[in-house]
XYZ file of N, CA and C in Angstrom:
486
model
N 38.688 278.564 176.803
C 38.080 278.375 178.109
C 36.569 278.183 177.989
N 35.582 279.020 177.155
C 34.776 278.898 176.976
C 34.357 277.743 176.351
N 34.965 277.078 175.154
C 34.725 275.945 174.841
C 34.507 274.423 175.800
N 36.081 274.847 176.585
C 36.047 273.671 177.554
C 34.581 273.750 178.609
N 34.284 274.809 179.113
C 33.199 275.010 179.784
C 31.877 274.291 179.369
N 31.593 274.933 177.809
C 30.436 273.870 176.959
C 30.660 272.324 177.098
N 31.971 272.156 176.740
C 31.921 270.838 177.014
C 31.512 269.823 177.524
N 31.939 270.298 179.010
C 31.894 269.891 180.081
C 30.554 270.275 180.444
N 29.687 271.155 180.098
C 28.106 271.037 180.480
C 27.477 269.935 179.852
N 27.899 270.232 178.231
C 27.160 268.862 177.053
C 27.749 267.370 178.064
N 28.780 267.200 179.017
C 29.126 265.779 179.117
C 28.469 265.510 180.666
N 28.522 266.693 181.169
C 27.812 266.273 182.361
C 26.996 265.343 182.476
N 26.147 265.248 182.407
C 24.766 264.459 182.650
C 24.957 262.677 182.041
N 25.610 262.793 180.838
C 26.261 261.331 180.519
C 27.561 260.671 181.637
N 28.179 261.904 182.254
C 29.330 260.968 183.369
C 28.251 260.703 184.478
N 27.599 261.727 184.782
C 26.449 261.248 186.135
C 26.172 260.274 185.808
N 24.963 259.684 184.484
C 23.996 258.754 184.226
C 24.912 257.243 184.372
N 26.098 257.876 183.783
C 26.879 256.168 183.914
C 27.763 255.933 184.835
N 27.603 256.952 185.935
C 28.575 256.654 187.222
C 27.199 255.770 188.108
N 25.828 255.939 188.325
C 24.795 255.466 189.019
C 24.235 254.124 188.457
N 24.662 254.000 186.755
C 24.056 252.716 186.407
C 24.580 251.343 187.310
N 23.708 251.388 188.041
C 23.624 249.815 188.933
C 23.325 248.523 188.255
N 24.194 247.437 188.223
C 24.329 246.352 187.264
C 23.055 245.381 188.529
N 22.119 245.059 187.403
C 20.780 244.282 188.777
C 20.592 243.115 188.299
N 21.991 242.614 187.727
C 21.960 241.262 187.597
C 22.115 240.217 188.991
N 21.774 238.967 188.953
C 21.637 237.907 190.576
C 20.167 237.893 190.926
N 20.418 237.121 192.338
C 19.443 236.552 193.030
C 18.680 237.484 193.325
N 16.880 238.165 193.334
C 16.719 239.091 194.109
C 15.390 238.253 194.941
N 14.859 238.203 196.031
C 14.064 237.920 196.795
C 13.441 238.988 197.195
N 11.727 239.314 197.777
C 10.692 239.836 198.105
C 9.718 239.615 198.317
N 8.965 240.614 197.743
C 7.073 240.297 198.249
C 6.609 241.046 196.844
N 5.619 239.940 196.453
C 4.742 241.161 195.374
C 3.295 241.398 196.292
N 2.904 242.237 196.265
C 1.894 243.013 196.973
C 0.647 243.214 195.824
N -0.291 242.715 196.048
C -1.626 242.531 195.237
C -2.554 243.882 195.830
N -3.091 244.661 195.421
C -4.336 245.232 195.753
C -5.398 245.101 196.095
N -6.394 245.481 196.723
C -7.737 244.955 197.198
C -8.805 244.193 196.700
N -8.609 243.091 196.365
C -9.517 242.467 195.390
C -9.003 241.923 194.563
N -7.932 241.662 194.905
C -7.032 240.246 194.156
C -7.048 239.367 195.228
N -6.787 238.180 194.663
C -6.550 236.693 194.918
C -5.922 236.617 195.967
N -4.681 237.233 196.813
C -4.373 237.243 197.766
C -3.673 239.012 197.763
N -3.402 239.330 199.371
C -2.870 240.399 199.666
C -1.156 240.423 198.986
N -0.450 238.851 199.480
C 0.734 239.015 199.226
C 1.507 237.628 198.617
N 2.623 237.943 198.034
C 2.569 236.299 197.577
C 4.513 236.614 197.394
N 5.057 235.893 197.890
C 6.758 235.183 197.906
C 7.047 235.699 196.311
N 8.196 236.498 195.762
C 8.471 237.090 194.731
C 10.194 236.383 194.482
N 10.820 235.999 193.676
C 12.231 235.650 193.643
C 12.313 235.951 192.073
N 13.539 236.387 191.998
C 13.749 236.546 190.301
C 15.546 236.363 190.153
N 16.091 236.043 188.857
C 17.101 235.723 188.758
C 17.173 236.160 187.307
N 17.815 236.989 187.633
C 18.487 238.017 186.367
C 19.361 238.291 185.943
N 19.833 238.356 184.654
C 21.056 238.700 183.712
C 20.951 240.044 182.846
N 21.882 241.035 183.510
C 21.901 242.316 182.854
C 23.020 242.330 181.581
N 22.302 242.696 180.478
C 23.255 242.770 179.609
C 23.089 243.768 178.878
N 23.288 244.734 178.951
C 23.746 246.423 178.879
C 22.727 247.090 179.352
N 21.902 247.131 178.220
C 20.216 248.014 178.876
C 19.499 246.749 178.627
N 19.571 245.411 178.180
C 18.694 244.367 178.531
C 18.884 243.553 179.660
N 17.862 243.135 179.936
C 17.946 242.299 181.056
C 17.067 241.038 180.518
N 17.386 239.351 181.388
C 16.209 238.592 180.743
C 16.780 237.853 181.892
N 15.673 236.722 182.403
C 16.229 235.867 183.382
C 14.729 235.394 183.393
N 14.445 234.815 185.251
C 13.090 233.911 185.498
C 12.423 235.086 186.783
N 11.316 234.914 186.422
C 10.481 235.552 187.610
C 10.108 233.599 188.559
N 9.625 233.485 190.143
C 8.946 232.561 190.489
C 7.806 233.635 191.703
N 6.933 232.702 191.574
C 6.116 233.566 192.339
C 5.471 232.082 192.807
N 5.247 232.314 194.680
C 4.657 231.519 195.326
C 3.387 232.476 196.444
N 2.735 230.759 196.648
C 2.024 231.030 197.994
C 0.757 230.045 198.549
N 2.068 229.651 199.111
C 2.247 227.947 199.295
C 2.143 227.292 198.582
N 1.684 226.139 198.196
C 1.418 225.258 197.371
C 1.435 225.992 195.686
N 0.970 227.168 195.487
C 0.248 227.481 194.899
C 1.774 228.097 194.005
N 2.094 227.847 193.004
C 3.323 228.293 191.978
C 3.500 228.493 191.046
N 4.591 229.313 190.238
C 5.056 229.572 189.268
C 5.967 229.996 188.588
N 6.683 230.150 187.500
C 8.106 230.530 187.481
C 7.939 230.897 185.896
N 8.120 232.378 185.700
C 7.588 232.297 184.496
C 9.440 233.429 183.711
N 9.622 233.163 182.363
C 10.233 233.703 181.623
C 10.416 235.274 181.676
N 11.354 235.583 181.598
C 11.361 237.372 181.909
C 12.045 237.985 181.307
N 11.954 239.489 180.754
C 12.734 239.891 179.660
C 12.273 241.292 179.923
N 13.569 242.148 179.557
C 13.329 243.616 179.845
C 13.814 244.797 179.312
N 14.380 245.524 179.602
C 15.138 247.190 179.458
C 15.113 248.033 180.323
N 16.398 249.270 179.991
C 16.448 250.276 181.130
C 15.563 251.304 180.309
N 14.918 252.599 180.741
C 14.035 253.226 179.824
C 15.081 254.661 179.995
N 14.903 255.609 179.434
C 15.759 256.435 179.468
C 15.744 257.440 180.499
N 14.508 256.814 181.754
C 14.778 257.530 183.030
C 15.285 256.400 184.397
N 16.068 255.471 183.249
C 16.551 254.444 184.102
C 16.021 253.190 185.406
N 14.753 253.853 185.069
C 14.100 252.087 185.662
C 14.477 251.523 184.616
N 13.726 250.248 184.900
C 13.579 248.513 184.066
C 12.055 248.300 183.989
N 11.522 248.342 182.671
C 11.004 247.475 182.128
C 10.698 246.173 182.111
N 10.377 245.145 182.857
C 10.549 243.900 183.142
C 9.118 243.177 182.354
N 8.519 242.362 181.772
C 7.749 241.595 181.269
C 8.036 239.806 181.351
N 6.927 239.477 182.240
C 7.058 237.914 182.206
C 6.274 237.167 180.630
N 6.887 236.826 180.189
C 6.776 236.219 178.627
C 6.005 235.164 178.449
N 6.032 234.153 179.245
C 5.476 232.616 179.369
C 5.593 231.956 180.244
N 4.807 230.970 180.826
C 4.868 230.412 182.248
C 5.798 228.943 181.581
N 6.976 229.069 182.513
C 7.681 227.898 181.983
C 7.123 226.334 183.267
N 6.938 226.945 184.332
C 5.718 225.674 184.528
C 5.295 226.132 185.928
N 4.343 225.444 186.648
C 3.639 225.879 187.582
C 2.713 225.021 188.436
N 2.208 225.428 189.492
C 1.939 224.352 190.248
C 0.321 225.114 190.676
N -1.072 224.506 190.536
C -2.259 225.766 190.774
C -2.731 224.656 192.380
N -2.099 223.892 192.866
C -2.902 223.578 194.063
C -3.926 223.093 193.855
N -4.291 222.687 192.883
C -5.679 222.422 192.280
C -7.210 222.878 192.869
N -6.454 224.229 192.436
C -7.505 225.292 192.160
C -7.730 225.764 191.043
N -8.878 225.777 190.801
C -9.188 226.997 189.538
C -8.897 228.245 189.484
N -7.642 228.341 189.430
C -7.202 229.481 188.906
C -6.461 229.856 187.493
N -6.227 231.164 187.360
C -5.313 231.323 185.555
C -4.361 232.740 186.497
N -2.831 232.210 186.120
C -1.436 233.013 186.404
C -1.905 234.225 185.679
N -1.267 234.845 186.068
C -1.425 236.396 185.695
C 0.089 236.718 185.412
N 0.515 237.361 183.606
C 1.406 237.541 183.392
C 1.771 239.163 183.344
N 2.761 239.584 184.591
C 2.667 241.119 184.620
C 3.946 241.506 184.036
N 3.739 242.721 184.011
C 4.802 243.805 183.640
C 5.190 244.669 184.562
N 6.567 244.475 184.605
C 7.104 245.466 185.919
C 7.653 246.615 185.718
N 7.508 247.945 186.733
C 8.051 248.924 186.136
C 9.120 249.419 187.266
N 10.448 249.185 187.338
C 11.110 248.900 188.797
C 12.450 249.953 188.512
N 12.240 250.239 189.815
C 13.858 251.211 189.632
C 14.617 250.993 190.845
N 16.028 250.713 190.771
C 17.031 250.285 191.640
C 17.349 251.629 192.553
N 17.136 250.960 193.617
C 17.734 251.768 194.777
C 18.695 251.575 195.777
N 19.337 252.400 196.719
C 20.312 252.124 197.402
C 19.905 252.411 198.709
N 18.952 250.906 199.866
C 18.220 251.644 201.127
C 19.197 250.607 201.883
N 19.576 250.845 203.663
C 20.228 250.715 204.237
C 21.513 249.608 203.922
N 22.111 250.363 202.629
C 23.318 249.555 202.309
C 23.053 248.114 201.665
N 21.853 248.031 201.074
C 21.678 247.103 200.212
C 21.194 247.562 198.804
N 20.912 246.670 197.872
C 20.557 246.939 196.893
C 18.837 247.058 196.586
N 18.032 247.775 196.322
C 16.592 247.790 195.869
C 16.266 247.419 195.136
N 15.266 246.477 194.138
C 13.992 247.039 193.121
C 12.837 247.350 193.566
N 12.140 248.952 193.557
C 10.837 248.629 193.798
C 10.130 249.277 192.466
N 8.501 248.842 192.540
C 7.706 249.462 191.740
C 6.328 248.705 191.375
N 5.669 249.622 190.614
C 4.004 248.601 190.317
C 4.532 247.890 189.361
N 3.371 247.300 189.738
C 3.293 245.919 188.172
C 2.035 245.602 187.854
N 1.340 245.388 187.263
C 0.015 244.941 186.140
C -0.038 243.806 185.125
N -0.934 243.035 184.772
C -0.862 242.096 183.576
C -2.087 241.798 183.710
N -2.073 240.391 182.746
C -3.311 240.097 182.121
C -3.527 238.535 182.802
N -4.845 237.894 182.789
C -4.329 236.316 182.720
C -5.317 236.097 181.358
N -5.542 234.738 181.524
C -6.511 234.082 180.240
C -8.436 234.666 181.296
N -8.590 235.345 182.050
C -9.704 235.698 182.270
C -9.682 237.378 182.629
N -8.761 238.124 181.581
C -8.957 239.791 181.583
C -7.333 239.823 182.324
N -7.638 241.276 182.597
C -6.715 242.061 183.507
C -6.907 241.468 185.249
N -5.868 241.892 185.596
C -5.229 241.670 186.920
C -5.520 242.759 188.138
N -5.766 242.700 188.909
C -5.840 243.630 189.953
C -4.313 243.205 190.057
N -3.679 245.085 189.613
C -2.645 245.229 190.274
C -1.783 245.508 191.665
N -0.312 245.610 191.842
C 0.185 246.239 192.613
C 1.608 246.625 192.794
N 2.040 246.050 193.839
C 3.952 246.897 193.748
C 4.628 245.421 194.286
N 6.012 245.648 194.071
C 6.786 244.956 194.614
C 7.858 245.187 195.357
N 8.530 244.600 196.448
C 9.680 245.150 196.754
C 10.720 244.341 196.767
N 12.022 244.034 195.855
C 12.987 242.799 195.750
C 14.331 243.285 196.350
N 15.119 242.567 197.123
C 15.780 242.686 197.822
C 17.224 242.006 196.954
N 18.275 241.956 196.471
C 19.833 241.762 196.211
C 20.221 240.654 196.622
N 20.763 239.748 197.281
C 21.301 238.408 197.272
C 22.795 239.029 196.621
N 23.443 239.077 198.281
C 24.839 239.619 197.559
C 25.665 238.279 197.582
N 26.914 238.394 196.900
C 27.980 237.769 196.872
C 29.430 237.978 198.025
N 29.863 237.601 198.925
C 30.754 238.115 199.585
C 31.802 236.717 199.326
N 32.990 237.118 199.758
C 34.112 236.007 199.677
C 34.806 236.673 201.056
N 35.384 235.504 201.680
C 36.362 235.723 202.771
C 37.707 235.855 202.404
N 38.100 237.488 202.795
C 39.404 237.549 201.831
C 40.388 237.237 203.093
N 40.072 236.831 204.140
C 41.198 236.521 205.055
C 41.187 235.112 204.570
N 40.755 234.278 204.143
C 40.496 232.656 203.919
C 40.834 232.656 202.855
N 40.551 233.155 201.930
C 41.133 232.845 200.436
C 39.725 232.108 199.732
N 38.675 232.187 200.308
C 37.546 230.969 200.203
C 36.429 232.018 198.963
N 36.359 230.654 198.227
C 35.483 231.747 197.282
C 34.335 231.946 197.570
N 33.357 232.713 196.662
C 32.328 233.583 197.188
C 30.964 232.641 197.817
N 30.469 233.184 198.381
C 28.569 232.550 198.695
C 27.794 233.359 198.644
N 26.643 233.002 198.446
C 25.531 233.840 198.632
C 25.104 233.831 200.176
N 24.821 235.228 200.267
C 24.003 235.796 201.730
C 23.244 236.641 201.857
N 22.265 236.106 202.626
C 20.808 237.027 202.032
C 21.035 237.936 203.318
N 20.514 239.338 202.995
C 20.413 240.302 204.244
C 19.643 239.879 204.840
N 20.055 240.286 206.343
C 18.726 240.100 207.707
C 17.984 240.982 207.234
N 16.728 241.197 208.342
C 15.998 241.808 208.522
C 14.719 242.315 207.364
């Protein structure tokens, strides 16, 4: 009895950790949020991601208006289960022809579960080719999949209201 008891304490925490691991692969849409003295307050956030166990890699795009980019992304879960996210290289981009230099950040994001959708939030920081970045946070929103099981019709994407 006593044994089984140990057991079952030593396994606890591994059935929790892998009953909550949330798979944050798909479409996610948001806002990245700049700090006071960056380039803008807020700027259109979309990312498209492939989870593959504790890695993740996919595309970050970041707009605002005219002004674009879509850069390479690659990551991990850390062992308090955020993600690690790092944009790698700008695979191409659009500057409005302005003088500006992209800023390649690093995200530090943990999945949540707020009114029945899926979360990432968290800060982020990077560098461009003229120093560091005035940082800030982001908040990305899920792009679920639903199918009509009275129709037989396969799945679409549908972005939450509100």
């Amino acid at each position: 009895m006593k044994r089984l008891f140990t057991l079952t304490l030593l396994l606890l925490p591994i059935l929790a950790f892998g009953q909550w691991r949330s798979d944050i692969s798909g479409s996610w849409t948001g806002l990245l949020l700049q700090n006071e003295g960056g380039f803008a307050e807020q700027f259109e956030l979309y990312m498209n991601l492939e989870q593959i166990g504790l890695s993740v890699k996919g595309t970050a795009y970041v707009r605002l208006g005219e002004l674009q980019a879509e850069m390479k992304v690659s990551g991990f879960q850390t062992p308090d289960g955020s993600w690690r996210i790092s944009e790698l290289e700008i695979l191409r981009n659009n500057k409005a022809g302005l003088t500006v230099a992209w800023c390649l950040k690093e995200y530090d994001l943990r999945a949540d579960y707020r009114d029945g959708e899926l979360v990432l939030t968290g800060p982020w920081w990077g560098n461009s080719e003229y120093g560091p970045c005035v940082p800030g946070s982001i908040t990305l929103r899920k792009r679920i999949k639903v199918a009509s099981l009275f129709r037989g019709e396969n799945p679409v994407d549908v972005e939450p209201h509100g």
